[in-house]
PDB file of C-alpha atoms and ligand atoms in Angstrom:
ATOM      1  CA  UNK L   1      96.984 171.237-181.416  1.00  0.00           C
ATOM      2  CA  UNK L   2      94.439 173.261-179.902  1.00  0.00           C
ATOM      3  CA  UNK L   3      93.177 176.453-182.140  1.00  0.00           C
ATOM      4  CA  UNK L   4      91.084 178.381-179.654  1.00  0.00           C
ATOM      5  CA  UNK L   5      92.582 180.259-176.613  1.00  0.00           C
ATOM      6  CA  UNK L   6      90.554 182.677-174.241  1.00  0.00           C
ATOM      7  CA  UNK L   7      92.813 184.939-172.119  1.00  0.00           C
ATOM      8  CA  UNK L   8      92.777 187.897-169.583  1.00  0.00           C
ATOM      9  CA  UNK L   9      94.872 190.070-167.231  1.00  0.00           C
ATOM     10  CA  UNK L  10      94.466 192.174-165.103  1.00  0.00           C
ATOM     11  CA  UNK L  11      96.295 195.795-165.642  1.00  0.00           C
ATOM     12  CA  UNK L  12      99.579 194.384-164.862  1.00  0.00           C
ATOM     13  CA  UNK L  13      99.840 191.802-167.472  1.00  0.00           C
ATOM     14  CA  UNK L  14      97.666 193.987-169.932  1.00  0.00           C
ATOM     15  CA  UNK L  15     100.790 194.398-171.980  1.00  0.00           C
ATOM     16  CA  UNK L  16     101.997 191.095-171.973  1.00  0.00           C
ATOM     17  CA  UNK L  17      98.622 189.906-172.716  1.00  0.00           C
ATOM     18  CA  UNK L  18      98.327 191.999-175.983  1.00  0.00           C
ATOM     19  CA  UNK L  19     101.789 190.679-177.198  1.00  0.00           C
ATOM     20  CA  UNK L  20     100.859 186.848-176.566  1.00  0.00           C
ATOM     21  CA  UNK L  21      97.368 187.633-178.703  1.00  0.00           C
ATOM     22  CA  UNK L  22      99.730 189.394-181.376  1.00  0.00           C
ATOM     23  CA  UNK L  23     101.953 185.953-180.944  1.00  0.00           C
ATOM     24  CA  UNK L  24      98.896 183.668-181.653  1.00  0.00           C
ATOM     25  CA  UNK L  25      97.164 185.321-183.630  1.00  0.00           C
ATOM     26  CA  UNK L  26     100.563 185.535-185.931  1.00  0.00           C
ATOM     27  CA  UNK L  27     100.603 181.788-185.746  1.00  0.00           C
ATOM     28  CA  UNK L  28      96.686 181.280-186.967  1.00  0.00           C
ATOM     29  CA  UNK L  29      95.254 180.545-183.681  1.00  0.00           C
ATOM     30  CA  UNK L  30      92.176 182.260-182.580  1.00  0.00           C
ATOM     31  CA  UNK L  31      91.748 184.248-179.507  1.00  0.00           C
ATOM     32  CA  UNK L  32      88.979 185.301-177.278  1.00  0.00           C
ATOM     33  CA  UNK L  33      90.178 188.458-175.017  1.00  0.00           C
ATOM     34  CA  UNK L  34      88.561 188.780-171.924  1.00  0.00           C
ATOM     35  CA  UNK L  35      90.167 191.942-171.000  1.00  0.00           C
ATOM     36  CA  UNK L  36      91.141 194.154-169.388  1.00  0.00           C
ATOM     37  CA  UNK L  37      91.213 196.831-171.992  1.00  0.00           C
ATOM     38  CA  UNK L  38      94.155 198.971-170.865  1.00  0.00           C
ATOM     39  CA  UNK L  39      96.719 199.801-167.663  1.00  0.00           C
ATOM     40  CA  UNK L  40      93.792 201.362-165.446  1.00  0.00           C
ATOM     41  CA  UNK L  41      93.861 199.166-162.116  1.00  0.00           C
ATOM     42  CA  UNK L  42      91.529 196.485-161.678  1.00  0.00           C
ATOM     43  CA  UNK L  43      91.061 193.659-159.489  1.00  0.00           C
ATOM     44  CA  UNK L  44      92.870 190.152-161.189  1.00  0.00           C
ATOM     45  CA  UNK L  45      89.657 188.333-159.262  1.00  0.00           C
ATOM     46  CA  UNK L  46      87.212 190.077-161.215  1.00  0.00           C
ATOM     47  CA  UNK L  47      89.264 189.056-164.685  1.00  0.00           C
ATOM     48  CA  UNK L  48      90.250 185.294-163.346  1.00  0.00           C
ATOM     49  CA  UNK L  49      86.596 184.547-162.389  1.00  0.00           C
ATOM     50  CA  UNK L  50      85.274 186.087-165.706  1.00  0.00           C
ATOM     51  CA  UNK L  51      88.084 183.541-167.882  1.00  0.00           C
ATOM     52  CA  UNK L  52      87.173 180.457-165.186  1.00  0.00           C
ATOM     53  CA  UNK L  53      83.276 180.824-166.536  1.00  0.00           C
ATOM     54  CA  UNK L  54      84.035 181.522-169.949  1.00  0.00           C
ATOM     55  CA  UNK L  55      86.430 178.168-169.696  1.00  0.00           C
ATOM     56  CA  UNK L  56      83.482 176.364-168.590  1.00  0.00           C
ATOM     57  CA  UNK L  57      81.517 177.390-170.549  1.00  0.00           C
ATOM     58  CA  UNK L  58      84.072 176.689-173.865  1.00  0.00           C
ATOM     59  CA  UNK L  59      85.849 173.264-172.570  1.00  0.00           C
ATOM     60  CA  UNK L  60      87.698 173.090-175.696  1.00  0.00           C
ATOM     61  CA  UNK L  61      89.521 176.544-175.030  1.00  0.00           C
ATOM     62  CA  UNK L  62      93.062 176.652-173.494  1.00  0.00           C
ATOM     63  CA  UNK L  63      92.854 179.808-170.918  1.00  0.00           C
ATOM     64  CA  UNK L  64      95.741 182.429-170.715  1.00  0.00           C
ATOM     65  CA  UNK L  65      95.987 184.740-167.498  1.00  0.00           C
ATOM     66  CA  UNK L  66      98.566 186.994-167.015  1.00  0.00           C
ATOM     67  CA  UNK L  67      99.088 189.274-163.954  1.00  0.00           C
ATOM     68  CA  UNK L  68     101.924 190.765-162.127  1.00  0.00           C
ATOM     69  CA  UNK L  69     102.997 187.587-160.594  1.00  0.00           C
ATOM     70  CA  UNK L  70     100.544 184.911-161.554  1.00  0.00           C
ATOM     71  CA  UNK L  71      99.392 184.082-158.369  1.00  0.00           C
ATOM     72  CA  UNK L  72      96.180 186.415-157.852  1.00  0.00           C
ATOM     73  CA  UNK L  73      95.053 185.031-161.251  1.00  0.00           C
ATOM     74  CA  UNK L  74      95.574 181.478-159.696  1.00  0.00           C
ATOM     75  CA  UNK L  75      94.234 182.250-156.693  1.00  0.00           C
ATOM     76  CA  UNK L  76      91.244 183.216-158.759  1.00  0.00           C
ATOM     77  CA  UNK L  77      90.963 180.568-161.221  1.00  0.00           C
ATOM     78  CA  UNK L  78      91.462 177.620-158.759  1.00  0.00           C
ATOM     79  CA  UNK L  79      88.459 178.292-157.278  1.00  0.00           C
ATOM     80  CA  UNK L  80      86.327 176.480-159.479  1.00  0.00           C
ATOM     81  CA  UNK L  81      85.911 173.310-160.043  1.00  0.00           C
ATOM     82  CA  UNK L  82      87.064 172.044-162.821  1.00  0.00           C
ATOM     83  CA  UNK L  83      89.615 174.355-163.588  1.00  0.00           C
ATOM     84  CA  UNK L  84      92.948 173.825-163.422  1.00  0.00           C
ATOM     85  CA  UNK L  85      95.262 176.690-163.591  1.00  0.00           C
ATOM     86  CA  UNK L  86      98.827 176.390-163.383  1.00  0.00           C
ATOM     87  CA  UNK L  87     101.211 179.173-162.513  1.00  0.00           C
ATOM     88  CA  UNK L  88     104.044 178.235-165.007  1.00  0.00           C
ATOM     89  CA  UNK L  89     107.439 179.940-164.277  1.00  0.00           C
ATOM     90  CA  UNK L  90     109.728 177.768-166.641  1.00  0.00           C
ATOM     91  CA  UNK L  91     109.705 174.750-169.175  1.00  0.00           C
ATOM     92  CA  UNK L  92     109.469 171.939-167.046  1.00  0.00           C
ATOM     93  CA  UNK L  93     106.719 173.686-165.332  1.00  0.00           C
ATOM     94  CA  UNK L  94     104.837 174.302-168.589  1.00  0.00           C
ATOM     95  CA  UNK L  95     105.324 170.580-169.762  1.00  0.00           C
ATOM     96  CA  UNK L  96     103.996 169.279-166.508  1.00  0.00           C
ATOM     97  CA  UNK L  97     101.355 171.005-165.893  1.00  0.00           C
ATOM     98  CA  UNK L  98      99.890 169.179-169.345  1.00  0.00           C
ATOM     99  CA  UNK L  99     101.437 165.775-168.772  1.00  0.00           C
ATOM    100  CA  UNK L 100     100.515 165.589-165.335  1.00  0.00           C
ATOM    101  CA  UNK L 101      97.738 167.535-164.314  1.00  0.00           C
ATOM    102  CA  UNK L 102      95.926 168.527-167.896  1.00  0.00           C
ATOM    103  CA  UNK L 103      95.805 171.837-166.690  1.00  0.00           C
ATOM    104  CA  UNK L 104      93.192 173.954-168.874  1.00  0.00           C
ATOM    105  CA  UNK L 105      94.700 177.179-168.444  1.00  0.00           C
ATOM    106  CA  UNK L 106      98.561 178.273-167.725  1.00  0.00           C
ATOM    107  CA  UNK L 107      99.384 181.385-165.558  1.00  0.00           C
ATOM    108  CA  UNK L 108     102.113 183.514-166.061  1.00  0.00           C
ATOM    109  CA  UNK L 109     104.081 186.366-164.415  1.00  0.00           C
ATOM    110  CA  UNK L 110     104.231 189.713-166.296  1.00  0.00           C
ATOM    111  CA  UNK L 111     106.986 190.917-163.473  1.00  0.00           C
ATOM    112  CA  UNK L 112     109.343 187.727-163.478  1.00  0.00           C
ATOM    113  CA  UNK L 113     109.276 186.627-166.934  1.00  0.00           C
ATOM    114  CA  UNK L 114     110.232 187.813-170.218  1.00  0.00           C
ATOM    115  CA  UNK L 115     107.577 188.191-173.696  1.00  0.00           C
ATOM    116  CA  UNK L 116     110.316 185.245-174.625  1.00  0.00           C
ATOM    117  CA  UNK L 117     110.069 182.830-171.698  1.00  0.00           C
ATOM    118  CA  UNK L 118     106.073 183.364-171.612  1.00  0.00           C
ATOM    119  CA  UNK L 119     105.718 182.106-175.451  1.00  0.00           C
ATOM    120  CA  UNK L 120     108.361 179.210-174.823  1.00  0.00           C
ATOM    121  CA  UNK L 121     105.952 178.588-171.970  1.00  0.00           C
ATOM    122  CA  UNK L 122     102.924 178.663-173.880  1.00  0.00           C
ATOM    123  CA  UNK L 123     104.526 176.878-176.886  1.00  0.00           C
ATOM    124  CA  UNK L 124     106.152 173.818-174.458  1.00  0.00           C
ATOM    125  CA  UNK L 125     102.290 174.020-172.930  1.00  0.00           C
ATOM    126  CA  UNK L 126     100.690 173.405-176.401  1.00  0.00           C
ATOM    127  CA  UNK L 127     103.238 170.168-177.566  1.00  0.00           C
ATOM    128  CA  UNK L 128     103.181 168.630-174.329  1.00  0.00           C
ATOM    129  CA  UNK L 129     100.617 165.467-174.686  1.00  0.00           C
ATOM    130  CA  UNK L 130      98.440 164.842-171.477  1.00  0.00           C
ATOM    131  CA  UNK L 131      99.593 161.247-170.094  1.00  0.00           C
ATOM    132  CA  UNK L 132      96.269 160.092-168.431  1.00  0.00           C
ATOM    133  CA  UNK L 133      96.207 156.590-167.030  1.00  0.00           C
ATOM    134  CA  UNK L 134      97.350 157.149-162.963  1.00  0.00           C
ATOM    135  CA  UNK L 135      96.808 160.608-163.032  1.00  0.00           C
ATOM    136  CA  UNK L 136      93.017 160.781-164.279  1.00  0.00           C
ATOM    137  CA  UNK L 137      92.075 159.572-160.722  1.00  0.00           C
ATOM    138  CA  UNK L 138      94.078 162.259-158.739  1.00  0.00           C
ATOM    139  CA  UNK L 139      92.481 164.672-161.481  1.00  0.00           C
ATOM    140  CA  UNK L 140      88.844 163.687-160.469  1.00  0.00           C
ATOM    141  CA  UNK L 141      89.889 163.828-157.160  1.00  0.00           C
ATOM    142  CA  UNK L 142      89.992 167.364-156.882  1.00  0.00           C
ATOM    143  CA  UNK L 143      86.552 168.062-158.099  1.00  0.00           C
ATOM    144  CA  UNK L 144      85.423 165.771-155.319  1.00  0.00           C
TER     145      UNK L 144
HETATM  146  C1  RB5 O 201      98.737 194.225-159.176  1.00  0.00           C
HETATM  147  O1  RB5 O 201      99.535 195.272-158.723  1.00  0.00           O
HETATM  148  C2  RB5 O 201      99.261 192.908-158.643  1.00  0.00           C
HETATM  149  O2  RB5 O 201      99.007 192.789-157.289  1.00  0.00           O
HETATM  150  C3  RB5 O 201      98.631 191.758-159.402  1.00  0.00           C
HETATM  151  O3  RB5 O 201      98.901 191.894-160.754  1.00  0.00           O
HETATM  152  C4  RB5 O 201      99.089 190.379-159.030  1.00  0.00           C
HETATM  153  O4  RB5 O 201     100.475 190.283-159.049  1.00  0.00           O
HETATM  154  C5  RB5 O 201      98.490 189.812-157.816  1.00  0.00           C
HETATM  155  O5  RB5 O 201      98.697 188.638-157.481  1.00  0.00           O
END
């Protein structure tokens, strides 16, 4: 199980964000926080592309963003290579986007899902064993 997460929001998933680090940390895992600090607004771009560089920078990390919906943090993270940010918005999502697609970072909705559903997420994220083989090649495809 991986012991290192990064994460970030942007001021609409601030509070989420600071109960999932209260979650992990509870459960011994360590956590980087990226930001943001607090509810002021600020752009999710700015946050995504600072987690995307820390990412790969710290391969071994799993990456956390958390915005209003999910998507401007995906938006953001998708654009670089090697990433691969999924926008999880239930179980089978969260399972997956491991088994399939080895996604390095998961994506979640502060507006459209609960403190509960986002740690089942996360939790279903962190069991769930990438499957390789057949989908290594689609994988390496995107960074083509
Ligand atoms: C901020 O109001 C909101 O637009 C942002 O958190 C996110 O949902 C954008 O995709």
């Amino acid at each position: 199980m991986p012991k290192k997460f990064a994460i970030a929001s942007d001021h609409a998933g601030f509070k989420r964000k600071q109960e999932i680090i209260e979650y992990l940390k509870n459960q011994g895992f360590e956590v980087n926080d990226l930001g943001t600090k607090n509810e002021s607004s600020v752009s999710y771009a700015v946050f995504g592309k600072k987690l995307a560089n820390f990412l790969l920078e710290n391969p071994e990390q799993v990456g956390i963003a958390i915005c209003g919906t999910g998507l401007g943090m995906s938006y953001a993270l998708n654009r670089f290579k090697k990433i691969r940010a999924a926008r999880v918005t239930s179980e089978n999502d969260a399972c997956l986007a491991k088994l399939h697609n080895n996604a390095n970072a998961i994506v979640l909705s502060s507006r459209f899902n609960s403190k509960d559903e986002s740690i089942s997420f996360i939790q279903k994220f962190l069991e769930t064993e990438y499957e390789g083989g057949r989908h290594q090649e689609r994988i390496d495809e995107l960074d083509k």
